[in-house]
Short mmCIF file of N, CA and C in Angstrom, two decimals:
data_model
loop_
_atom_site.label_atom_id
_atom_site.label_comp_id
_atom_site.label_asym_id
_atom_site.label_seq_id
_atom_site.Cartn_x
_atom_site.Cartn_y
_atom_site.Cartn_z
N UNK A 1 102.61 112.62 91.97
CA UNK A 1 103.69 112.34 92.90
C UNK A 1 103.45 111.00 93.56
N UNK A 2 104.38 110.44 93.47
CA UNK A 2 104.17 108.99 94.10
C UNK A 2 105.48 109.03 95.21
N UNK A 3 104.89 109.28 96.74
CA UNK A 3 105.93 109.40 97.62
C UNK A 3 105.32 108.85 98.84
N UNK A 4 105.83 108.82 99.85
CA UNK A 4 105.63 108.14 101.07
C UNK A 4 106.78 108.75 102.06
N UNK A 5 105.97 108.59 103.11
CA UNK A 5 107.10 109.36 104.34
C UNK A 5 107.21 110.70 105.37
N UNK A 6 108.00 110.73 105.74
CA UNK A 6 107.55 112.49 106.92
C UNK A 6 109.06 113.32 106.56
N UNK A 7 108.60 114.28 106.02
CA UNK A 7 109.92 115.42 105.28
C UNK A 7 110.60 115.48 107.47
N UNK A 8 111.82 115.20 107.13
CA UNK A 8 113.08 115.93 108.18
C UNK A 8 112.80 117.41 108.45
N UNK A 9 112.43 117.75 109.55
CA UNK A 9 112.61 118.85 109.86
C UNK A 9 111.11 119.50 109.92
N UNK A 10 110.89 119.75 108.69
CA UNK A 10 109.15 120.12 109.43
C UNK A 10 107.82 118.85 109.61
N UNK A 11 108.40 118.14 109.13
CA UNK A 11 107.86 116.83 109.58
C UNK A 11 106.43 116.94 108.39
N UNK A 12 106.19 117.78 108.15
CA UNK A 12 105.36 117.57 106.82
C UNK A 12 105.30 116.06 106.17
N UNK A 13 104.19 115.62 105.39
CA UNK A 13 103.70 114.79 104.99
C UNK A 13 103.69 114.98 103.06
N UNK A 14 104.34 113.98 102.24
CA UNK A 14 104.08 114.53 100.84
C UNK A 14 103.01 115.40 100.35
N UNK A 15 101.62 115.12 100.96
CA UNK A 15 100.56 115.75 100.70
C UNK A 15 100.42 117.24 100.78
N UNK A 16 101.27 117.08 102.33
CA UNK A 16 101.32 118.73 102.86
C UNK A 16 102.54 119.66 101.84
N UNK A 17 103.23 119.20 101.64
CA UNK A 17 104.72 119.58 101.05
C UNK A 17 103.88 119.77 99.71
N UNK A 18 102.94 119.35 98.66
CA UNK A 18 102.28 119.18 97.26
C UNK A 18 101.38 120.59 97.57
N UNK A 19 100.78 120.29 98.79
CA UNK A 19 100.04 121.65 99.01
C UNK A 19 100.62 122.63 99.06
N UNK A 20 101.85 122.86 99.98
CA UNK A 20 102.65 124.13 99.69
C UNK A 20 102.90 123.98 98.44
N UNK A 21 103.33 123.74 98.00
CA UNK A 21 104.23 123.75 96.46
C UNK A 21 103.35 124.04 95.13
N UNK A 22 101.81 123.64 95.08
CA UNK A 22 101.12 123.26 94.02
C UNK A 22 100.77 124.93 93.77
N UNK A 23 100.56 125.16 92.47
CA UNK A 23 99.42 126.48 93.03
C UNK A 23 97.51 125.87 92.84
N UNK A 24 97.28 126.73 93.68
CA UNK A 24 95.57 126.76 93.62
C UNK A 24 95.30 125.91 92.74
N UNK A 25 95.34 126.23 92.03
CA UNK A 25 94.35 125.28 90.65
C UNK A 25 94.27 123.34 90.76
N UNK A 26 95.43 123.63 90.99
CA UNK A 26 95.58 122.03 91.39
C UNK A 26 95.57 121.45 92.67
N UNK A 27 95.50 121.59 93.63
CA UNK A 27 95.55 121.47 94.81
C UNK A 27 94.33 120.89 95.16
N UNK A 28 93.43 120.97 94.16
CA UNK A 28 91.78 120.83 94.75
C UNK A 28 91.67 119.19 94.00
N UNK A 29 92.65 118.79 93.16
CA UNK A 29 92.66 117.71 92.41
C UNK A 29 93.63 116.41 93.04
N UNK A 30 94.52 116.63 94.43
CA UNK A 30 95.23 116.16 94.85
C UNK A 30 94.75 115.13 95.73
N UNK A 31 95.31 113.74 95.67
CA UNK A 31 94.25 112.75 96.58
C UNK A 31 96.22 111.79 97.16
N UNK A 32 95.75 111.16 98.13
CA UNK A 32 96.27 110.21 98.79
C UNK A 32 96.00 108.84 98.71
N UNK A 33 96.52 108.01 97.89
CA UNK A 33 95.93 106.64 97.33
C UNK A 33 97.45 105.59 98.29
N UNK A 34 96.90 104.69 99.41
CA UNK A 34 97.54 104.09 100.42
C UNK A 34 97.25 102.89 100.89
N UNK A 35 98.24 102.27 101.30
CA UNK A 35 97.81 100.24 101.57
C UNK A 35 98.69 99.55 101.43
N UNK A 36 98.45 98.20 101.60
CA UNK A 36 99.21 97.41 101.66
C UNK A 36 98.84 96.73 100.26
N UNK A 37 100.17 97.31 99.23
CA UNK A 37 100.06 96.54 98.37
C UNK A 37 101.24 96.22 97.11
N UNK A 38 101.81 95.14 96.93
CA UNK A 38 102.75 95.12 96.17
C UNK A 38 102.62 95.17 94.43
N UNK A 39 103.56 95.71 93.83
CA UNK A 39 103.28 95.48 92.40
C UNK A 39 102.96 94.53 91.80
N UNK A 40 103.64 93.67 91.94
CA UNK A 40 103.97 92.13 91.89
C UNK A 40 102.58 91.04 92.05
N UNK A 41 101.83 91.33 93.19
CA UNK A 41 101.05 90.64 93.27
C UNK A 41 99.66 91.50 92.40
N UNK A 42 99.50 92.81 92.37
CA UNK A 42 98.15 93.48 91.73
C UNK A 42 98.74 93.31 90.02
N UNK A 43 99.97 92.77 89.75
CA UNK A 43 99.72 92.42 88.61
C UNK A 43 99.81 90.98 88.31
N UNK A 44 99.27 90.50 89.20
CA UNK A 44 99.37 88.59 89.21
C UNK A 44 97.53 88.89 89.69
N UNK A 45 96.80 89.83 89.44
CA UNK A 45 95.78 89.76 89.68
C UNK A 45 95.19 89.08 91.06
N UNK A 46 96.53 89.32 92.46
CA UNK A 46 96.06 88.85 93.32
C UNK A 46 95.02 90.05 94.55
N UNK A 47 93.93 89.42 95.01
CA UNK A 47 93.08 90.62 95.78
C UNK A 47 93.64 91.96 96.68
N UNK A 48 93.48 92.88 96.30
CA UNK A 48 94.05 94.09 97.00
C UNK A 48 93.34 95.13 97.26
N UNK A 49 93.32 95.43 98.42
CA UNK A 49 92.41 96.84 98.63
C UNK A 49 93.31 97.75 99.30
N UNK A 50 93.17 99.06 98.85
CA UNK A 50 93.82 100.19 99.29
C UNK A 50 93.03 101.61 99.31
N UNK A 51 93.39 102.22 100.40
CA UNK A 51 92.41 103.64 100.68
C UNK A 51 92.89 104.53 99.99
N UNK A 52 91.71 105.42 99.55
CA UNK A 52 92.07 107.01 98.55
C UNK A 52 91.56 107.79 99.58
N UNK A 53 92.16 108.64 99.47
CA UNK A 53 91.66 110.18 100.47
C UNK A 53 91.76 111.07 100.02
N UNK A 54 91.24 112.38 99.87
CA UNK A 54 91.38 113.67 98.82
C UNK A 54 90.22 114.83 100.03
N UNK A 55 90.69 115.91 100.02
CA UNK A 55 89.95 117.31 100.85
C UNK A 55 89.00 117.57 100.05
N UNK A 56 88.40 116.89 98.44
CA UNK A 56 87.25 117.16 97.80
C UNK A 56 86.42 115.72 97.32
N UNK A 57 85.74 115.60 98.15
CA UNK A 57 85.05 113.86 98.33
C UNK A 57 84.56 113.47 97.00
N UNK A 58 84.47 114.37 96.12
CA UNK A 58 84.10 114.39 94.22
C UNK A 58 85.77 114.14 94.20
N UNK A 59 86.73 114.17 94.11
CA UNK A 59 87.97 113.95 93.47
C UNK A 59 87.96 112.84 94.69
N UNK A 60 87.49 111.83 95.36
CA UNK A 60 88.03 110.83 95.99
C UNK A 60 87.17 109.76 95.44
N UNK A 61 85.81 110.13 94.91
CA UNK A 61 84.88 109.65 94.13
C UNK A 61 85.22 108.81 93.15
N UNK A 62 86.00 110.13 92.24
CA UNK A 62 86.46 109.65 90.57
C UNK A 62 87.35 108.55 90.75
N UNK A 63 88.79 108.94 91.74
CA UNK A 63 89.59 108.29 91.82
C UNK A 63 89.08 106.77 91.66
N UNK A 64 88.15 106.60 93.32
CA UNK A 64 87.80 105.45 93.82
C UNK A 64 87.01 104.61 92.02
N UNK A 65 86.61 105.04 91.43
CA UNK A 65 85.68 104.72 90.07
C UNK A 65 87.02 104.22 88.98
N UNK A 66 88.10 105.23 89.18
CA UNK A 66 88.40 105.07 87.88
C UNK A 66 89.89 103.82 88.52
N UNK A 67 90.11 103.89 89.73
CA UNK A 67 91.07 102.64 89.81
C UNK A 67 90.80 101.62 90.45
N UNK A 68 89.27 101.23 90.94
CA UNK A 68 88.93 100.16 91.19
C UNK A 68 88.99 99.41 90.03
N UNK A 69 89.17 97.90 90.11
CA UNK A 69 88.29 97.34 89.20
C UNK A 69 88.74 95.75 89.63
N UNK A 70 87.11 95.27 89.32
CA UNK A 70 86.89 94.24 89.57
C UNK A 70 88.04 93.01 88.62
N UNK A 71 87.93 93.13 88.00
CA UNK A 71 88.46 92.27 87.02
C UNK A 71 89.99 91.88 87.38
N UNK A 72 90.37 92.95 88.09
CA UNK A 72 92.19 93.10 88.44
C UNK A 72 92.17 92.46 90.01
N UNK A 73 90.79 92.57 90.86
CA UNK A 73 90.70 92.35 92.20
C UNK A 73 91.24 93.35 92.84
N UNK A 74 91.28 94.80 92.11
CA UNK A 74 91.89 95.85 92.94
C UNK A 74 90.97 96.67 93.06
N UNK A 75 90.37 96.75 94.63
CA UNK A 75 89.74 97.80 95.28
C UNK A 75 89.76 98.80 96.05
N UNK A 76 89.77 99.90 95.56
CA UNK A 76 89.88 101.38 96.29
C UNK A 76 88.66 101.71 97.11
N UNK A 77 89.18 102.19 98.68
CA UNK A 77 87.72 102.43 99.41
C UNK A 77 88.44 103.77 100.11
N UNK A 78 87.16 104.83 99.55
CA UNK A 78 87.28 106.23 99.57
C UNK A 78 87.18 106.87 101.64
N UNK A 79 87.91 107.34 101.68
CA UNK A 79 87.67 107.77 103.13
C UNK A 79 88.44 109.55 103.02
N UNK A 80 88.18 110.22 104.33
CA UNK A 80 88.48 111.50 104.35
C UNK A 80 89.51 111.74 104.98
N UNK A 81 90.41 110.87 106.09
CA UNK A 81 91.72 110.78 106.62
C UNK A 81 92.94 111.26 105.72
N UNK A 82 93.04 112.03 105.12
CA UNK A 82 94.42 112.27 104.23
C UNK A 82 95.70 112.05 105.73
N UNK A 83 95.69 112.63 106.43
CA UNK A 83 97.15 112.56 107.38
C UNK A 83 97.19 110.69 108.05
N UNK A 84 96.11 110.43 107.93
CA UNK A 84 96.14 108.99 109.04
C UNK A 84 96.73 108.17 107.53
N UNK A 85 96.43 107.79 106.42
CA UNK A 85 96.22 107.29 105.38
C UNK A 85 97.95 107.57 105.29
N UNK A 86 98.38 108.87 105.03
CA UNK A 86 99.89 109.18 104.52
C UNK A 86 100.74 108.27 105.64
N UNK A 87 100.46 108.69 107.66
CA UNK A 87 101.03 108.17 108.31
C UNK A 87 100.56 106.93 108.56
N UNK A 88 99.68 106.08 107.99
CA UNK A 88 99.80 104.67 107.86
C UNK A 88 100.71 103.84 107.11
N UNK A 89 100.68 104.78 105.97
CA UNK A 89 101.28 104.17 104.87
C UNK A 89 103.19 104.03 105.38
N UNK A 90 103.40 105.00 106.13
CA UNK A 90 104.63 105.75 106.09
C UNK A 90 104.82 104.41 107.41
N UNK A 91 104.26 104.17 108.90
CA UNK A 91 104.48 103.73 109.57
C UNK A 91 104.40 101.95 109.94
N UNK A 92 103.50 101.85 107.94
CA UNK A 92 103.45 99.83 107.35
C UNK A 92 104.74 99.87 107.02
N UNK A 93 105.65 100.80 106.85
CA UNK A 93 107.00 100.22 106.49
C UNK A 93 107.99 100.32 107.36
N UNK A 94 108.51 101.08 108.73
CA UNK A 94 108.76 100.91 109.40
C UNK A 94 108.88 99.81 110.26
N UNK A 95 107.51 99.62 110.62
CA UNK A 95 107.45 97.70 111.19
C UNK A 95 107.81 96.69 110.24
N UNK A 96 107.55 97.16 108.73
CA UNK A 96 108.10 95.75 107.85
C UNK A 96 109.17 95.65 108.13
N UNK A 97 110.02 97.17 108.02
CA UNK A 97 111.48 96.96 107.87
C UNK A 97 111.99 95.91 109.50
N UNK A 98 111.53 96.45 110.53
CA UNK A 98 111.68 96.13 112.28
C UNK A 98 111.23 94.29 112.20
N UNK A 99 110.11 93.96 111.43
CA UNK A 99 109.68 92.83 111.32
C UNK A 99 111.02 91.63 110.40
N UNK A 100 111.26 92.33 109.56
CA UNK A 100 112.40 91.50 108.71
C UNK A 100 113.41 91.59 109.62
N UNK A 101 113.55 92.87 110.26
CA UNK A 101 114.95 92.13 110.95
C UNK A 101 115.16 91.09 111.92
N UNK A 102 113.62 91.69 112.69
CA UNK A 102 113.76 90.08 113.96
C UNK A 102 113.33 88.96 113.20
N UNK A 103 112.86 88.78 112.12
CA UNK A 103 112.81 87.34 111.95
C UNK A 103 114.14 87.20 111.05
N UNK A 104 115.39 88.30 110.79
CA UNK A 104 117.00 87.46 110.45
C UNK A 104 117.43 87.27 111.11
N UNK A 105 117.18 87.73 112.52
CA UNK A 105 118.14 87.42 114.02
C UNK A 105 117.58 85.98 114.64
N UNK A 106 116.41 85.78 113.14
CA UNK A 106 115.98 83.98 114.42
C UNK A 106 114.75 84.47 115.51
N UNK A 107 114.44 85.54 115.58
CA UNK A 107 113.36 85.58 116.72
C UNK A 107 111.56 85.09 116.41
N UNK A 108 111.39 84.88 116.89
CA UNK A 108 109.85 83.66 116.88
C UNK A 108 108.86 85.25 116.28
N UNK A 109 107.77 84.48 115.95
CA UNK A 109 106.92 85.39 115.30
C UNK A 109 105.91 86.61 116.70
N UNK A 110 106.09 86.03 117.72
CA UNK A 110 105.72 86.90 119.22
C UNK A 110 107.05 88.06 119.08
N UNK A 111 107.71 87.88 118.53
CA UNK A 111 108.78 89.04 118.60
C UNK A 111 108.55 89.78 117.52
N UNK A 112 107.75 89.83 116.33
CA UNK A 112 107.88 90.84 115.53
C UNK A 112 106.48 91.16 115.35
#
């Protein structure tokens, strides 16, 4: 699942919503991979680091192993925050969106 955001109404987090939904078996395999990072530039091989989070620090492990890589300049750094990581991710786009608008209205960079 590749999602971002807070579900309307119970305010759930994709992660949480995957957990209800998954059965058992998989649930233990589920990680949160989050950051600031565009397509565009991690395939122009420009430097990027972004956090993985997972409730089994062996499945945040692999992750972190199998999508780092040096060669691309894309680095994954493993942490245990799954909710801070989802609501980071969810609340870097909010201000982008708030940030683009005051700088179309002309407002100086102290305003966004």
């Amino acid at each position: 699942l590749a999602a971002k955001g807070i579900e309307v109404g119970s305010l759930q987090t994709p992660f949480e919503i995957m957990e209800d939904e998954l059965p058992g078996k998989y649930r233990r395999m589920m990680c949160v991979l989050s950051g600031p990072s565009f397509a565009k530039e991690i395939a122009a091989r420009m430097h990027t680091a972004v956090a993985v989070a997972a409730r089994d620090p062996e499945v945040a492990d692999r992750v972190q192993r199998m999508m780092s890589s040096p060669e691309a300049a894309f680095r994954c750094y493993r942490q245990d925050d799954i909710v801070g990581c989802e609501i980071a991710g969810a609340m870097k786009n909010v201000l982008a969106i708030a940030s683009g608008a005051a700088s179309g209205l002309g407002l100086a960079n102290n305003s966004r």
